[in-house]
Short mmCIF file of C-alpha atoms and ligand atoms in Angstrom, two decimals:
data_model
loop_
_atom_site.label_atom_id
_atom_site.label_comp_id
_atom_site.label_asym_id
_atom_site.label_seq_id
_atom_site.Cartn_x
_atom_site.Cartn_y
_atom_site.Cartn_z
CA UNK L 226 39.57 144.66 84.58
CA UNK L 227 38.45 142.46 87.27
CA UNK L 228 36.25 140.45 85.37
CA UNK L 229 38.35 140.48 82.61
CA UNK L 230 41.11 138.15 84.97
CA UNK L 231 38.35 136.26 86.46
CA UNK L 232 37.37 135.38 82.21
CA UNK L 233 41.22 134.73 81.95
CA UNK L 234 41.67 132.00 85.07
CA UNK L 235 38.41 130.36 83.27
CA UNK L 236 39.52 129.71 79.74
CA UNK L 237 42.86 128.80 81.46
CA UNK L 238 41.24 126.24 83.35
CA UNK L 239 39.12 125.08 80.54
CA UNK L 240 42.36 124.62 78.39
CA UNK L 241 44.22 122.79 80.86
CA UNK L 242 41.15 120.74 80.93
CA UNK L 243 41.23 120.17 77.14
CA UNK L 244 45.05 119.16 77.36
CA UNK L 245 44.37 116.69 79.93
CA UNK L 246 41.75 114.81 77.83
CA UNK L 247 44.05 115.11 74.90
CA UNK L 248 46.68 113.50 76.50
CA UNK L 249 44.44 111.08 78.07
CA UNK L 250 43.30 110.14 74.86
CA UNK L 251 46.52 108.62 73.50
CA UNK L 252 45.91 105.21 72.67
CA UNK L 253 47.79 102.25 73.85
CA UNK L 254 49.09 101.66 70.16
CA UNK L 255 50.93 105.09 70.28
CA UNK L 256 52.23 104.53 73.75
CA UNK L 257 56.15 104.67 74.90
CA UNK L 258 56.98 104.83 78.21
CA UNK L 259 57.63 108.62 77.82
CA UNK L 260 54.15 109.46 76.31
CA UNK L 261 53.00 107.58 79.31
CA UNK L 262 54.62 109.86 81.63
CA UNK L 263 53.89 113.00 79.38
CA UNK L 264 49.95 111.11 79.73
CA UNK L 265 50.32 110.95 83.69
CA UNK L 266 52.26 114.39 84.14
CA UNK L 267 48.68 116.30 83.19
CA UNK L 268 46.97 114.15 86.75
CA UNK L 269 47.23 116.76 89.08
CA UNK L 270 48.55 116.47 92.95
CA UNK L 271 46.60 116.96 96.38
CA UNK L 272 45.31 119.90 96.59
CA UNK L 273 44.72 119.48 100.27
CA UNK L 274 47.23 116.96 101.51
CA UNK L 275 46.74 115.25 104.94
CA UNK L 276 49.50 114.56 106.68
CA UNK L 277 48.00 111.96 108.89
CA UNK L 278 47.10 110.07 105.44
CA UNK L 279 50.66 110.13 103.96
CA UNK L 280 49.22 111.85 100.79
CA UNK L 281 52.76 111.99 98.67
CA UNK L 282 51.77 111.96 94.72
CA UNK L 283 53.78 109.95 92.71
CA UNK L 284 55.69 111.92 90.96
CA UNK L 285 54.75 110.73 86.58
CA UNK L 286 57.93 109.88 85.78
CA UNK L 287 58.47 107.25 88.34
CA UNK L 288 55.06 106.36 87.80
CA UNK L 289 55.50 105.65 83.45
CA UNK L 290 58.90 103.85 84.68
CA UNK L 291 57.48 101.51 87.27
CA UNK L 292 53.56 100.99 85.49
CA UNK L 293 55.50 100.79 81.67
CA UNK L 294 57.86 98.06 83.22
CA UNK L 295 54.97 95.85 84.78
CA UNK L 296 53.11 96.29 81.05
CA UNK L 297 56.37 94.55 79.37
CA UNK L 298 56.50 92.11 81.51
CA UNK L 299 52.69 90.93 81.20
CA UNK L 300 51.44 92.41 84.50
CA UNK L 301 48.97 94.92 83.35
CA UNK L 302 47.50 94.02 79.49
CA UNK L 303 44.14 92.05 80.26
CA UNK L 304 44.64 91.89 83.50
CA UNK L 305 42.50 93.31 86.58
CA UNK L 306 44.62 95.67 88.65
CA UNK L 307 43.76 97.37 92.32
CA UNK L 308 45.86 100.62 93.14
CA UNK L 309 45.21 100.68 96.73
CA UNK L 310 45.86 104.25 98.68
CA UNK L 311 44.92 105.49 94.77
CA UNK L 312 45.04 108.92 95.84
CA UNK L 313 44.75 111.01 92.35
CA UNK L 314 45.08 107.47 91.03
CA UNK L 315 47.99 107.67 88.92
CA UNK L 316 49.40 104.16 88.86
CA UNK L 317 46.29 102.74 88.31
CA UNK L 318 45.43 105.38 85.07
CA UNK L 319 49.10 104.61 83.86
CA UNK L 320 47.43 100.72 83.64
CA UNK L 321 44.20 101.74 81.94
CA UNK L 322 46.29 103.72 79.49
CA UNK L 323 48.25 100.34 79.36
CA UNK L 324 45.55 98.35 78.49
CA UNK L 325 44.35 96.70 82.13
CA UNK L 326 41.51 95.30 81.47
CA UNK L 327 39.63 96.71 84.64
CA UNK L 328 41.05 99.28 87.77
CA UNK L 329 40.06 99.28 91.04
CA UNK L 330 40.67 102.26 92.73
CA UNK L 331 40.74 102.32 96.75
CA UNK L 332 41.30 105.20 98.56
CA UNK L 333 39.98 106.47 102.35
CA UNK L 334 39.77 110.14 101.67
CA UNK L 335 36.40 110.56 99.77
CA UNK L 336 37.96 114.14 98.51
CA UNK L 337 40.78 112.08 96.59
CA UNK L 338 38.83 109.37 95.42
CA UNK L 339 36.29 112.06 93.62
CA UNK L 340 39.46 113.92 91.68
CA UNK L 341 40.59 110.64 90.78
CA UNK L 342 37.12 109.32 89.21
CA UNK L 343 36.52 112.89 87.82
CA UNK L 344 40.23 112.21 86.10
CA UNK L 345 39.58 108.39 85.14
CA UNK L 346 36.42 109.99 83.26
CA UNK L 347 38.50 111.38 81.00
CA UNK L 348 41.06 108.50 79.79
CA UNK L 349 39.96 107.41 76.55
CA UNK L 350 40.39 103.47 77.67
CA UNK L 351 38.78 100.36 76.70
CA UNK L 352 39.34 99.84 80.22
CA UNK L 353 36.37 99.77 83.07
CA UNK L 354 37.13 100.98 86.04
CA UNK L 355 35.77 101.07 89.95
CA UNK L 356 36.07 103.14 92.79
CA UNK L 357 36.36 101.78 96.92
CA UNK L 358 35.61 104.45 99.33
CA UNK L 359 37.14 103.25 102.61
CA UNK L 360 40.01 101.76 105.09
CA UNK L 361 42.42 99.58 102.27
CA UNK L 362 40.90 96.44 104.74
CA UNK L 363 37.25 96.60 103.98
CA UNK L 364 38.47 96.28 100.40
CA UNK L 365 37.66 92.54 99.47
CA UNK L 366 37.85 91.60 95.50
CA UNK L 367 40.91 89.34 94.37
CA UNK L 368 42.56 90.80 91.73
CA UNK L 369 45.48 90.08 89.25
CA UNK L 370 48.03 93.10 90.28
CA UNK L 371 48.19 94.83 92.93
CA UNK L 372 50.24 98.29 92.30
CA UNK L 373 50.43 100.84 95.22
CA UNK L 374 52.04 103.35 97.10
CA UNK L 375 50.92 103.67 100.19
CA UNK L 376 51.87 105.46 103.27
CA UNK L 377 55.12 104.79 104.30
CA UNK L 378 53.62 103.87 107.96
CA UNK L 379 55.78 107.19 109.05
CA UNK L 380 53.03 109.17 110.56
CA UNK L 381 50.47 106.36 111.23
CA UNK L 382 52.61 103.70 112.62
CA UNK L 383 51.94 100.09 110.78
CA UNK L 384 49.88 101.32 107.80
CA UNK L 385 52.56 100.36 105.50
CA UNK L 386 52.13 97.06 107.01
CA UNK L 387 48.56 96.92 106.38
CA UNK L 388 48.48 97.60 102.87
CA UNK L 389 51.19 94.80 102.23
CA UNK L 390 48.67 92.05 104.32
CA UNK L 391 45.52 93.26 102.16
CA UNK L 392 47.76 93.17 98.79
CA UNK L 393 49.36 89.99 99.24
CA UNK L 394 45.74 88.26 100.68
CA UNK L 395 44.19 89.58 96.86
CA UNK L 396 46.82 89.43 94.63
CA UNK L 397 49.59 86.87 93.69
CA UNK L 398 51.47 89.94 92.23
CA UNK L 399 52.22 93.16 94.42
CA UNK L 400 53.66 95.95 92.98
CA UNK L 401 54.33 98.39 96.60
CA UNK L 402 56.62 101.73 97.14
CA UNK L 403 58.55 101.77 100.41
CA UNK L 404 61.11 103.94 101.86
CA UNK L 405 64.62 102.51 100.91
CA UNK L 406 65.74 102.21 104.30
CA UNK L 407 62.57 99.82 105.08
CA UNK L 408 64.22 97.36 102.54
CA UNK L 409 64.78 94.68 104.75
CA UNK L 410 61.89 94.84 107.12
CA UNK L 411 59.26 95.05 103.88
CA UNK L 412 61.18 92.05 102.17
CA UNK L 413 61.26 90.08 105.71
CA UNK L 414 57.52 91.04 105.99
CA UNK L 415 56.45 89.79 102.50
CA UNK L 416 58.59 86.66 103.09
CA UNK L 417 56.41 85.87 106.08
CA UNK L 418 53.65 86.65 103.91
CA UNK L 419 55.06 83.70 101.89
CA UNK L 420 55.73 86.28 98.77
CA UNK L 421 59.82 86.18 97.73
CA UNK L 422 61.32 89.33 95.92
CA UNK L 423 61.28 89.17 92.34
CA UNK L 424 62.63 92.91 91.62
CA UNK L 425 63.08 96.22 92.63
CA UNK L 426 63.28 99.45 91.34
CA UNK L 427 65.04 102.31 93.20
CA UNK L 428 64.42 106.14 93.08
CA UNK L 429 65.18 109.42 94.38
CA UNK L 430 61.19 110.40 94.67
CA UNK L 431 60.79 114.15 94.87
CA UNK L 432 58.35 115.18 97.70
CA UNK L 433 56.72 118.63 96.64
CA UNK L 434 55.77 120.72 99.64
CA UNK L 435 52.54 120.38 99.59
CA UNK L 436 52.13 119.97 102.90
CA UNK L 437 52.76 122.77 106.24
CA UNK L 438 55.72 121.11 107.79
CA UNK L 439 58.44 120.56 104.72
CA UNK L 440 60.43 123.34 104.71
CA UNK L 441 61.49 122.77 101.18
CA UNK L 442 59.99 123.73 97.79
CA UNK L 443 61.36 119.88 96.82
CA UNK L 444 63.03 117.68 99.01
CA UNK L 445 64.65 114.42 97.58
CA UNK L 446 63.92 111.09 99.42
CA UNK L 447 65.14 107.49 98.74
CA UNK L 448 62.19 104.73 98.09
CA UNK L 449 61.81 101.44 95.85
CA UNK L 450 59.42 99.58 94.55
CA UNK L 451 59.15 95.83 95.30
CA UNK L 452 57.77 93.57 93.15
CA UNK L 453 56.53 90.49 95.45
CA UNK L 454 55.07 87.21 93.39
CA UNK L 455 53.77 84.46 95.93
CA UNK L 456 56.26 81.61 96.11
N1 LIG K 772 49.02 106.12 95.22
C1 LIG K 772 48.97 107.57 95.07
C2 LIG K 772 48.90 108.28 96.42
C3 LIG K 772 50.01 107.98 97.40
S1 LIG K 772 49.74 108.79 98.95
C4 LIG K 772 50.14 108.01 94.25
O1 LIG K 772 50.97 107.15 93.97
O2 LIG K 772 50.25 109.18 93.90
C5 LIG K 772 48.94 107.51 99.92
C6 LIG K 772 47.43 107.39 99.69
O3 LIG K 772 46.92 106.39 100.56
C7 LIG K 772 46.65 108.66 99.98
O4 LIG K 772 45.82 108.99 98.90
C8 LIG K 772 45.81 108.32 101.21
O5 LIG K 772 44.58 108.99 101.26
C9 LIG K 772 45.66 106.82 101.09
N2 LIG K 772 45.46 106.14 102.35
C10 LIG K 772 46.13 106.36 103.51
N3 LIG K 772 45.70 105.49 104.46
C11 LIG K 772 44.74 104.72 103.90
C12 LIG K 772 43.94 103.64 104.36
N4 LIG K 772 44.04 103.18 105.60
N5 LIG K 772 43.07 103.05 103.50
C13 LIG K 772 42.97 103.51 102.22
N6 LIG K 772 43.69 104.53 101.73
C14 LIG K 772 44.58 105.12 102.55
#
C-alpha cells in the first residue's frame, strides 16, 4: 500500500513534468496570447516564499497579457530582455516563448534562480538565456527591455526604488509592476530618472497565501504595470 502511493506521487510528478515541457514546447508560430498564458500557467510558484524578499509570483494570466502586449508592440522579438527579481522567471520565459532573442535572468535568492534555470531548460526556444545570482545592483549588462516585478519596497523599504535606478541605467525600455497606489511616486521617480510614461496596464493581482502571515487562501490587490521609454 505504502509503496504503492509513494509509486503514485512519482508518475504524478513525472507527468506534470511531461506537461510542462509540452507546453513549453509550443512554438512562437502557434502562439496567442492565451496559449501563452496556458504556456506560463504550468511555471510553478515559491515553494518557500520569503517575506523579507517580496516573493509574490505573477500570477500567468497577467503575465501572457503584459509579456504578449510588449511582443506586439516590438519590445521582445530579437531583442535582449533582463527580468530582474526573476523569481520562477515567468516574464522573462513568456519572452523566450515570444521570440527574445536572449534572457537574462537576475534574482538574489540562489533557491529561485535554480527552479527558474531548471524551468528555462525546458522551453523549446531559439532563445539563449543567462542567469545573475545576486543584489539587482551588481547586475551590469545593458540590455534592450527591461520587464520586472519586483518587490513592492513594502517590507524592505526602497527596494522598489532600486530596481527602477538599475532598470532605467540598462535599458531605454522598462517594463515594472508597482502597487496602484504608488502611481504617482513611481511615475515622479522615473521622471527624475528622465524616463516619461508611455502606458500602463492595471490589474487586480491575486496574492496566493503562500506565505505565514496572509490570512487568506487569495487575497485581491491593486498593481500596474508601467511602461517607461527614456525621453
Ligand atoms: N518576477 C517574479 C517574482 C516576483 S517576486 C514574478 O513575476 O513572478 C520578487 C522577486 O525579486 C523575488 O524572486 C525575490 O527573490 C527578488 N528580489 C528581491 N529583492 C531582490 C534584490 N535586491 N535583488 C535581486 N532580486 C531580488
Amino acid at each position: 500500500m505504502f509503496f504503492g502511493v509513494i509509486f503514485g506521487i512519482f508518475i504524478c510528478t513525472e507527468l506534470i513534468w511531461v506537461k510542462v515541457s509540452e507546453e513549453m514546447s509550443i512554438r512562437l508560430r502557434h502562439m496567442t496570447k492565451k496559449s501563452l498564458a496556458v504556456a506560463l500557467s504550468a511555471i510553478r510558484g515559491f515553494k518557500n516564499a520569503i517575506v523579507s524578499l517580496e516573493q509574490y509570483p505573477t500570477d500567468c494570466n497577467i503575465a501572457a497579457e503584459v509579456v504578449w502586449d510588449a511582443y506586439l508592440k516590438g519590445f521582445i522579438e530579437g531583442k535582449v530582455i533582463a527580468d530582474l527579481g526573476c523569481g520562477q522567471g515567468i516574464l522573462g520565459i513568456g519572452c523566450m516563448l515570444l521570440g527574445a532573442a536572449k534572457v537574462h535572468f537576475v534574482d538574489v535568492d540562489p533557491e529561485v534562480l535554480e527552479a527558474a534555470r531548471k524551468t528555462v531548460a525546458l522551453v523549446e526556444s531559439e532563445c539563449s538565456s543567462a542567469f545573475f545570482e545576486g543584489d539587482v545592483s551588481a547586475f551590469k549588462i545593458e540590455v534592450d527591455t527591461v520587464i520586472m516585478n519586483p518587490p513592492f519596497g513594502v517590507q524592505s523599504e526602497h527596494s522598489d526604488r532600486e530596481f527602477l535606478d538599475v532598470a532605467c541605467r540598462l535599458s531605454s525600455v522598462v517594463f515594472s509592476f508597482h502597487k496602484t497606489s504608488t502611481a504617482a511616486f513611481v511615475e515622479q521617480y522615473a521622471r527624475n530618472l528622465g524616463f516619461d510614461l508611455s502606458e500602463r496596464y492595471n490589474f487586480s493581482f491575486p496574492l496566493k497565501s503562500a506565505m505565514a502571515h496572509h490570512r487568506r487562501n487569495v487575497q485581491h490587490i491593486e498593481v500596474s504595470c508601467f511602461r517607461f521609454e527614456k525621453s
